[in-house]
Amino acid sequence: MRSWANRPHSSLLASFLAASCLLVAGSPQELHEASGSRILHQTKPHTHEVHCSRERSRAAWKAVDEYLMPFVEKEKYELPSKCRLRPENDMFREQEQHKIHFDVNEWRCGFCKKSFRAEKFIDQHFANRHNNLLDNTQGRCLADLCGALHCDLTMEFKKPKSKCNAAAAARNRHLCENLADSCFPINQGHSASRLHEFFLRQFCDAHTCNGGSKPFPKGGRKQTNRFYLALCILTMLLLPVFYLIVFLHQREMKKGDQVFKRIGKTVHKKKPS
């Protein structure tokens, strides 16, 4: 107590200020780091990482829609809920249905009406802005079925042919046959039995390195050729013009015949009796 009392006031004040500076210097940084970490934790978006290729899923659905669904519709058969080829079991199906293609360089989002110049940009938009619409549950990634469905043949940028891998072909055939069993159980009636056999011929038989069968031997959905469509439209436009030209030509021919008849009558009248 005596030492504190005898210490000069200036020394006490200097010690107090030094301790205060050290305390104050440390606390804002700690508070800033603590508050910054809380803000970062609060503002960091919670996103579900999707491990499924949108492009290959689109190629898989194209194969299903073009080479399978026309025959399913013809049989008036409803795919079972456990069938992975049902539209509802495609995690990207809702987004793809809201993709509006107006022109070659114009795509529009059906959710927010935003326009894009290419399909890859609207795909990025769906992934960034409408990712909450994806149901990323097990068994909803159609890209996982690409091996069985020959996706490489339906993709815009086809991969160059490589040497056949017997092990991969066997795995793809096994996956393909499992799809046939789950989507078309042969004990579910004649339609299911016929479609089961059709699916094996259409998709599964080509999974071999023997080179005997090709994918989609039964054909697919008939699509109107663009050139043929343009030719039909051009013909419809030119047909009235053609008939107009024929009509005018026939009218001129009739007028010419009438002139010749008048000239003939005049000549007969001028002949002496």
PDB file of N, CA, C and O in Angstrom, residues 177-235:
ATOM      1  N   GLU A 177     -30.490 -54.992 -69.164  1.00  0.00           N
ATOM      2  CA  GLU A 177     -31.445 -56.066 -68.860  1.00  0.00           C
ATOM      3  C   GLU A 177     -32.182 -55.794 -67.551  1.00  0.00           C
ATOM      4  O   GLU A 177     -33.369 -56.133 -67.423  1.00  0.00           O
ATOM      5  N   ASN A 178     -31.493 -55.174 -66.581  1.00  0.00           N
ATOM      6  CA  ASN A 178     -32.167 -54.811 -65.331  1.00  0.00           C
ATOM      7  C   ASN A 178     -33.251 -53.764 -65.586  1.00  0.00           C
ATOM      8  O   ASN A 178     -34.325 -53.793 -64.959  1.00  0.00           O
ATOM      9  N   LEU A 179     -32.978 -52.834 -66.495  1.00  0.00           N
ATOM     10  CA  LEU A 179     -33.987 -51.840 -66.862  1.00  0.00           C
ATOM     11  C   LEU A 179     -35.200 -52.509 -67.502  1.00  0.00           C
ATOM     12  O   LEU A 179     -36.347 -52.151 -67.214  1.00  0.00           O
ATOM     13  N   ALA A 180     -34.934 -53.473 -68.369  1.00  0.00           N
ATOM     14  CA  ALA A 180     -36.035 -54.193 -69.012  1.00  0.00           C
ATOM     15  C   ALA A 180     -36.893 -54.925 -67.974  1.00  0.00           C
ATOM     16  O   ALA A 180     -38.129 -54.909 -68.049  1.00  0.00           O
ATOM     17  N   ASP A 181     -36.249 -55.537 -66.987  1.00  0.00           N
ATOM     18  CA  ASP A 181     -36.986 -56.281 -65.968  1.00  0.00           C
ATOM     19  C   ASP A 181     -37.803 -55.363 -65.061  1.00  0.00           C
ATOM     20  O   ASP A 181     -38.935 -55.696 -64.673  1.00  0.00           O
ATOM     21  N   SER A 182     -37.244 -54.196 -64.707  1.00  0.00           N
ATOM     22  CA  SER A 182     -37.940 -53.300 -63.778  1.00  0.00           C
ATOM     23  C   SER A 182     -39.020 -52.470 -64.469  1.00  0.00           C
ATOM     24  O   SER A 182     -40.036 -52.140 -63.850  1.00  0.00           O
ATOM     25  N   CYS A 183     -38.816 -52.144 -65.734  1.00  0.00           N
ATOM     26  CA  CYS A 183     -39.779 -51.294 -66.450  1.00  0.00           C
ATOM     27  C   CYS A 183     -40.858 -52.107 -67.168  1.00  0.00           C
ATOM     28  O   CYS A 183     -41.977 -51.611 -67.358  1.00  0.00           O
ATOM     29  N   PHE A 184     -40.536 -53.319 -67.542  1.00  0.00           N
ATOM     30  CA  PHE A 184     -41.488 -54.150 -68.290  1.00  0.00           C
ATOM     31  C   PHE A 184     -41.507 -55.568 -67.717  1.00  0.00           C
ATOM     32  O   PHE A 184     -41.023 -56.516 -68.352  1.00  0.00           O
ATOM     33  N   PRO A 185     -42.024 -55.724 -66.504  1.00  0.00           N
ATOM     34  CA  PRO A 185     -42.090 -57.074 -65.909  1.00  0.00           C
ATOM     35  C   PRO A 185     -42.956 -57.991 -66.776  1.00  0.00           C
ATOM     36  O   PRO A 185     -44.087 -57.647 -67.116  1.00  0.00           O
ATOM     37  N   ILE A 186     -42.418 -59.122 -67.126  1.00  0.00           N
ATOM     38  CA  ILE A 186     -43.122 -60.003 -68.064  1.00  0.00           C
ATOM     39  C   ILE A 186     -44.388 -60.609 -67.452  1.00  0.00           C
ATOM     40  O   ILE A 186     -45.237 -61.135 -68.178  1.00  0.00           O
ATOM     41  N   ASN A 187     -44.528 -60.531 -66.138  1.00  0.00           N
ATOM     42  CA  ASN A 187     -45.732 -61.067 -65.497  1.00  0.00           C
ATOM     43  C   ASN A 187     -46.839 -60.025 -65.364  1.00  0.00           C
ATOM     44  O   ASN A 187     -47.843 -60.260 -64.697  1.00  0.00           O
ATOM     45  N   GLN A 188     -46.660 -58.855 -66.027  1.00  0.00           N
ATOM     46  CA  GLN A 188     -47.647 -57.774 -65.930  1.00  0.00           C
ATOM     47  C   GLN A 188     -48.548 -57.682 -67.169  1.00  0.00           C
ATOM     48  O   GLN A 188     -49.165 -56.649 -67.401  1.00  0.00           O
ATOM     49  N   GLY A 189     -48.605 -58.753 -67.940  1.00  0.00           N
ATOM     50  CA  GLY A 189     -49.519 -58.747 -69.076  1.00  0.00           C
ATOM     51  C   GLY A 189     -48.807 -58.809 -70.415  1.00  0.00           C
ATOM     52  O   GLY A 189     -47.573 -58.788 -70.499  1.00  0.00           O
ATOM     53  N   HIS A 190     -49.606 -58.880 -71.486  1.00  0.00           N
ATOM     54  CA  HIS A 190     -49.058 -59.043 -72.831  1.00  0.00           C
ATOM     55  C   HIS A 190     -48.277 -57.804 -73.280  1.00  0.00           C
ATOM     56  O   HIS A 190     -47.234 -57.932 -73.926  1.00  0.00           O
ATOM     57  N   SER A 191     -48.779 -56.626 -72.965  1.00  0.00           N
ATOM     58  CA  SER A 191     -48.085 -55.407 -73.378  1.00  0.00           C
ATOM     59  C   SER A 191     -46.706 -55.313 -72.747  1.00  0.00           C
ATOM     60  O   SER A 191     -45.710 -55.015 -73.421  1.00  0.00           O
ATOM     61  N   ALA A 192     -46.641 -55.598 -71.457  1.00  0.00           N
ATOM     62  CA  ALA A 192     -45.354 -55.559 -70.766  1.00  0.00           C
ATOM     63  C   ALA A 192     -44.401 -56.606 -71.326  1.00  0.00           C
ATOM     64  O   ALA A 192     -43.202 -56.337 -71.503  1.00  0.00           O
ATOM     65  N   SER A 193     -44.932 -57.780 -71.637  1.00  0.00           N
ATOM     66  CA  SER A 193     -44.094 -58.843 -72.188  1.00  0.00           C
ATOM     67  C   SER A 193     -43.554 -58.467 -73.570  1.00  0.00           C
ATOM     68  O   SER A 193     -42.369 -58.678 -73.866  1.00  0.00           O
ATOM     69  N   ARG A 194     -44.405 -57.875 -74.410  1.00  0.00           N
ATOM     70  CA  ARG A 194     -43.954 -57.469 -75.744  1.00  0.00           C
ATOM     71  C   ARG A 194     -42.923 -56.350 -75.650  1.00  0.00           C
ATOM     72  O   ARG A 194     -41.920 -56.355 -76.379  1.00  0.00           O
ATOM     73  N   LEU A 195     -43.154 -55.391 -74.764  1.00  0.00           N
ATOM     74  CA  LEU A 195     -42.216 -54.282 -74.615  1.00  0.00           C
ATOM     75  C   LEU A 195     -40.900 -54.744 -73.989  1.00  0.00           C
ATOM     76  O   LEU A 195     -39.841 -54.186 -74.294  1.00  0.00           O
ATOM     77  N   HIS A 196     -40.966 -55.758 -73.133  1.00  0.00           N
ATOM     78  CA  HIS A 196     -39.747 -56.327 -72.555  1.00  0.00           C
ATOM     79  C   HIS A 196     -38.869 -56.901 -73.659  1.00  0.00           C
ATOM     80  O   HIS A 196     -37.656 -56.629 -73.725  1.00  0.00           O
ATOM     81  N   GLU A 197     -39.477 -57.660 -74.541  1.00  0.00           N
ATOM     82  CA  GLU A 197     -38.734 -58.237 -75.659  1.00  0.00           C
ATOM     83  C   GLU A 197     -38.230 -57.142 -76.599  1.00  0.00           C
ATOM     84  O   GLU A 197     -37.095 -57.200 -77.093  1.00  0.00           O
ATOM     85  N   PHE A 198     -39.069 -56.155 -76.834  1.00  0.00           N
ATOM     86  CA  PHE A 198     -38.678 -55.041 -77.704  1.00  0.00           C
ATOM     87  C   PHE A 198     -37.480 -54.298 -77.119  1.00  0.00           C
ATOM     88  O   PHE A 198     -36.533 -53.950 -77.849  1.00  0.00           O
ATOM     89  N   PHE A 199     -37.490 -54.028 -75.825  1.00  0.00           N
ATOM     90  CA  PHE A 199     -36.403 -53.280 -75.181  1.00  0.00           C
ATOM     91  C   PHE A 199     -35.085 -54.039 -75.296  1.00  0.00           C
ATOM     92  O   PHE A 199     -34.032 -53.429 -75.544  1.00  0.00           O
ATOM     93  N   LEU A 200     -35.152 -55.339 -75.136  1.00  0.00           N
ATOM     94  CA  LEU A 200     -33.929 -56.140 -75.272  1.00  0.00           C
ATOM     95  C   LEU A 200     -33.355 -56.028 -76.675  1.00  0.00           C
ATOM     96  O   LEU A 200     -32.137 -55.893 -76.856  1.00  0.00           O
ATOM     97  N   ARG A 201     -34.232 -56.092 -77.695  1.00  0.00           N
ATOM     98  CA  ARG A 201     -33.759 -55.988 -79.083  1.00  0.00           C
ATOM     99  C   ARG A 201     -33.302 -54.571 -79.406  1.00  0.00           C
ATOM    100  O   ARG A 201     -32.316 -54.370 -80.113  1.00  0.00           O
ATOM    101  N   GLN A 202     -34.036 -53.579 -78.913  1.00  0.00           N
ATOM    102  CA  GLN A 202     -33.789 -52.182 -79.276  1.00  0.00           C
ATOM    103  C   GLN A 202     -32.538 -51.624 -78.607  1.00  0.00           C
ATOM    104  O   GLN A 202     -31.799 -50.845 -79.220  1.00  0.00           O
ATOM    105  N   PHE A 203     -32.273 -52.006 -77.360  1.00  0.00           N
ATOM    106  CA  PHE A 203     -31.185 -51.397 -76.601  1.00  0.00           C
ATOM    107  C   PHE A 203     -30.101 -52.384 -76.175  1.00  0.00           C
ATOM    108  O   PHE A 203     -28.914 -52.040 -76.198  1.00  0.00           O
ATOM    109  N   CYS A 204     -30.489 -53.583 -75.765  1.00  0.00           N
ATOM    110  CA  CYS A 204     -29.539 -54.461 -75.073  1.00  0.00           C
ATOM    111  C   CYS A 204     -28.684 -55.316 -75.997  1.00  0.00           C
ATOM    112  O   CYS A 204     -27.518 -55.592 -75.684  1.00  0.00           O
ATOM    113  N   ASP A 205     -29.235 -55.743 -77.101  1.00  0.00           N
ATOM    114  CA  ASP A 205     -28.497 -56.673 -77.969  1.00  0.00           C
ATOM    115  C   ASP A 205     -27.220 -56.065 -78.531  1.00  0.00           C
ATOM    116  O   ASP A 205     -26.275 -56.790 -78.879  1.00  0.00           O
ATOM    117  N   ALA A 206     -27.160 -54.748 -78.636  1.00  0.00           N
ATOM    118  CA  ALA A 206     -25.984 -54.098 -79.225  1.00  0.00           C
ATOM    119  C   ALA A 206     -24.804 -54.036 -78.262  1.00  0.00           C
ATOM    120  O   ALA A 206     -23.696 -53.669 -78.674  1.00  0.00           O
ATOM    121  N   HIS A 207     -25.018 -54.393 -76.986  1.00  0.00           N
ATOM    122  CA  HIS A 207     -23.929 -54.343 -76.014  1.00  0.00           C
ATOM    123  C   HIS A 207     -23.100 -55.621 -76.116  1.00  0.00           C
ATOM    124  O   HIS A 207     -23.166 -56.520 -75.274  1.00  0.00           O
ATOM    125  N   THR A 208     -22.319 -55.675 -77.146  1.00  0.00           N
ATOM    126  CA  THR A 208     -21.450 -56.810 -77.397  1.00  0.00           C
ATOM    127  C   THR A 208     -20.301 -56.348 -78.283  1.00  0.00           C
ATOM    128  O   THR A 208     -20.437 -55.360 -79.020  1.00  0.00           O
ATOM    129  N   CYS A 209     -19.204 -57.052 -78.205  1.00  0.00           N
ATOM    130  CA  CYS A 209     -18.059 -56.719 -79.058  1.00  0.00           C
ATOM    131  C   CYS A 209     -18.030 -57.570 -80.319  1.00  0.00           C
ATOM    132  O   CYS A 209     -17.078 -57.490 -81.096  1.00  0.00           O
ATOM    133  N   ASN A 210     -19.053 -58.378 -80.532  1.00  0.00           N
ATOM    134  CA  ASN A 210     -19.105 -59.227 -81.728  1.00  0.00           C
ATOM    135  C   ASN A 210     -19.486 -58.441 -82.975  1.00  0.00           C
ATOM    136  O   ASN A 210     -19.228 -58.900 -84.105  1.00  0.00           O
ATOM    137  N   GLY A 211     -20.132 -57.295 -82.777  1.00  0.00           N
ATOM    138  CA  GLY A 211     -20.524 -56.472 -83.918  1.00  0.00           C
ATOM    139  C   GLY A 211     -21.715 -56.995 -84.679  1.00  0.00           C
ATOM    140  O   GLY A 211     -21.928 -56.628 -85.839  1.00  0.00           O
ATOM    141  N   GLY A 212     -22.518 -57.841 -84.050  1.00  0.00           N
ATOM    142  CA  GLY A 212     -23.656 -58.423 -84.757  1.00  0.00           C
ATOM    143  C   GLY A 212     -24.844 -57.487 -84.866  1.00  0.00           C
ATOM    144  O   GLY A 212     -25.428 -57.325 -85.935  1.00  0.00           O
ATOM    145  N   SER A 213     -25.210 -56.828 -83.766  1.00  0.00           N
ATOM    146  CA  SER A 213     -26.409 -55.996 -83.739  1.00  0.00           C
ATOM    147  C   SER A 213     -26.040 -54.540 -83.501  1.00  0.00           C
ATOM    148  O   SER A 213     -25.054 -54.236 -82.831  1.00  0.00           O
ATOM    149  N   LYS A 214     -26.838 -53.651 -84.066  1.00  0.00           N
ATOM    150  CA  LYS A 214     -26.642 -52.213 -83.878  1.00  0.00           C
ATOM    151  C   LYS A 214     -27.742 -51.658 -82.980  1.00  0.00           C
ATOM    152  O   LYS A 214     -28.835 -52.206 -82.913  1.00  0.00           O
ATOM    153  N   PRO A 215     -27.475 -50.531 -82.305  1.00  0.00           N
ATOM    154  CA  PRO A 215     -28.514 -49.927 -81.456  1.00  0.00           C
ATOM    155  C   PRO A 215     -29.703 -49.434 -82.267  1.00  0.00           C
ATOM    156  O   PRO A 215     -29.567 -49.033 -83.425  1.00  0.00           O
ATOM    157  N   PHE A 216     -30.867 -49.488 -81.677  1.00  0.00           N
ATOM    158  CA  PHE A 216     -32.120 -48.960 -82.228  1.00  0.00           C
ATOM    159  C   PHE A 216     -32.491 -49.577 -83.589  1.00  0.00           C
ATOM    160  O   PHE A 216     -32.808 -48.857 -84.534  1.00  0.00           O
ATOM    161  N   PRO A 217     -32.455 -50.897 -83.705  1.00  0.00           N
ATOM    162  CA  PRO A 217     -32.795 -51.497 -85.008  1.00  0.00           C
ATOM    163  C   PRO A 217     -34.265 -51.338 -85.382  1.00  0.00           C
ATOM    164  O   PRO A 217     -34.609 -51.443 -86.564  1.00  0.00           O
ATOM    165  N   LYS A 218     -35.133 -51.091 -84.410  1.00  0.00           N
ATOM    166  CA  LYS A 218     -36.565 -50.944 -84.688  1.00  0.00           C
ATOM    167  C   LYS A 218     -36.932 -49.521 -85.105  1.00  0.00           C
ATOM    168  O   LYS A 218     -38.106 -49.245 -85.384  1.00  0.00           O
ATOM    169  N   GLY A 219     -35.946 -48.631 -85.136  1.00  0.00           N
ATOM    170  CA  GLY A 219     -36.244 -47.259 -85.500  1.00  0.00           C
ATOM    171  C   GLY A 219     -36.760 -46.464 -84.313  1.00  0.00           C
ATOM    172  O   GLY A 219     -36.718 -46.913 -83.167  1.00  0.00           O
ATOM    173  N   GLY A 220     -37.243 -45.260 -84.602  1.00  0.00           N
ATOM    174  CA  GLY A 220     -37.723 -44.408 -83.525  1.00  0.00           C
ATOM    175  C   GLY A 220     -38.837 -43.497 -83.974  1.00  0.00           C
ATOM    176  O   GLY A 220     -39.513 -43.750 -84.978  1.00  0.00           O
ATOM    177  N   ARG A 221     -39.020 -42.443 -83.223  1.00  0.00           N
ATOM    178  CA  ARG A 221     -40.070 -41.481 -83.519  1.00  0.00           C
ATOM    179  C   ARG A 221     -39.793 -40.814 -84.860  1.00  0.00           C
ATOM    180  O   ARG A 221     -38.696 -40.333 -85.118  1.00  0.00           O
ATOM    181  N   LYS A 222     -40.808 -40.787 -85.708  1.00  0.00           N
ATOM    182  CA  LYS A 222     -40.649 -40.183 -87.029  1.00  0.00           C
ATOM    183  C   LYS A 222     -40.648 -38.671 -86.879  1.00  0.00           C
ATOM    184  O   LYS A 222     -41.599 -38.077 -86.398  1.00  0.00           O
ATOM    185  N   GLN A 223     -39.557 -38.078 -87.326  1.00  0.00           N
ATOM    186  CA  GLN A 223     -39.421 -36.635 -87.268  1.00  0.00           C
ATOM    187  C   GLN A 223     -39.435 -36.053 -88.669  1.00  0.00           C
ATOM    188  O   GLN A 223     -38.843 -36.614 -89.592  1.00  0.00           O
ATOM    189  N   THR A 224     -40.132 -34.953 -88.828  1.00  0.00           N
ATOM    190  CA  THR A 224     -40.245 -34.321 -90.127  1.00  0.00           C
ATOM    191  C   THR A 224     -38.912 -33.693 -90.521  1.00  0.00           C
ATOM    192  O   THR A 224     -38.332 -32.917 -89.773  1.00  0.00           O
ATOM    193  N   ASN A 225     -38.441 -34.070 -91.710  1.00  0.00           N
ATOM    194  CA  ASN A 225     -37.205 -33.510 -92.212  1.00  0.00           C
ATOM    195  C   ASN A 225     -37.381 -32.028 -92.514  1.00  0.00           C
ATOM    196  O   ASN A 225     -38.350 -31.622 -93.148  1.00  0.00           O
ATOM    197  N   ARG A 226     -36.442 -31.219 -92.076  1.00  0.00           N
ATOM    198  CA  ARG A 226     -36.566 -29.780 -92.256  1.00  0.00           C
ATOM    199  C   ARG A 226     -36.543 -29.386 -93.733  1.00  0.00           C
ATOM    200  O   ARG A 226     -37.271 -28.493 -94.159  1.00  0.00           O
ATOM    201  N   PHE A 227     -35.708 -30.057 -94.491  1.00  0.00           N
ATOM    202  CA  PHE A 227     -35.644 -29.751 -95.916  1.00  0.00           C
ATOM    203  C   PHE A 227     -36.961 -30.091 -96.603  1.00  0.00           C
ATOM    204  O   PHE A 227     -37.462 -29.329 -97.441  1.00  0.00           O
ATOM    205  N   TYR A 228     -37.518 -31.246 -96.228  1.00  0.00           N
ATOM    206  CA  TYR A 228     -38.802 -31.643 -96.807  1.00  0.00           C
ATOM    207  C   TYR A 228     -39.892 -30.658 -96.420  1.00  0.00           C
ATOM    208  O   TYR A 228     -40.740 -30.295 -97.244  1.00  0.00           O
ATOM    209  N   LEU A 229     -39.873 -30.209 -95.170  1.00  0.00           N
ATOM    210  CA  LEU A 229     -40.862 -29.241 -94.709  1.00  0.00           C
ATOM    211  C   LEU A 229     -40.719 -27.920 -95.458  1.00  0.00           C
ATOM    212  O   LEU A 229     -41.724 -27.323 -95.886  1.00  0.00           O
ATOM    213  N   ALA A 230     -39.488 -27.463 -95.644  1.00  0.00           N
ATOM    214  CA  ALA A 230     -39.267 -26.212 -96.383  1.00  0.00           C
ATOM    215  C   ALA A 230     -39.709 -26.351 -97.831  1.00  0.00           C
ATOM    216  O   ALA A 230     -40.285 -25.415 -98.416  1.00  0.00           O
ATOM    217  N   LEU A 231     -39.459 -27.525 -98.419  1.00  0.00           N
ATOM    218  CA  LEU A 231     -39.872 -27.759 -99.811  1.00  0.00           C
ATOM    219  C   LEU A 231     -41.387 -27.738 -99.941  1.00  0.00           C
ATOM    220  O   LEU A 231     -41.932 -27.181-100.909  1.00  0.00           O
ATOM    221  N   CYS A 232     -42.081 -28.310 -98.964  1.00  0.00           N
ATOM    222  CA  CYS A 232     -43.547 -28.313 -98.999  1.00  0.00           C
ATOM    223  C   CYS A 232     -44.105 -26.890 -98.884  1.00  0.00           C
ATOM    224  O   CYS A 232     -45.035 -26.522 -99.607  1.00  0.00           O
ATOM    225  N   ILE A 233     -43.519 -26.108 -97.993  1.00  0.00           N
ATOM    226  CA  ILE A 233     -43.981 -24.726 -97.833  1.00  0.00           C
ATOM    227  C   ILE A 233     -43.735 -23.929 -99.105  1.00  0.00           C
ATOM    228  O   ILE A 233     -44.599 -23.163 -99.559  1.00  0.00           O
ATOM    229  N   LEU A 234     -42.563 -24.115 -99.715  1.00  0.00           N
ATOM    230  CA  LEU A 234     -42.246 -23.407-100.956  1.00  0.00           C
ATOM    231  C   LEU A 234     -43.195 -23.808-102.075  1.00  0.00           C
ATOM    232  O   LEU A 234     -43.653 -22.959-102.863  1.00  0.00           O
ATOM    233  N   THR A 235     -43.516 -25.093-102.131  1.00  0.00           N
ATOM    234  CA  THR A 235     -44.450 -25.569-103.154  1.00  0.00           C
ATOM    235  C   THR A 235     -45.830 -24.960-102.968  1.00  0.00           C
ATOM    236  O   THR A 235     -46.485 -24.543-103.948  1.00  0.00           O
TER     237      THR A 235
END
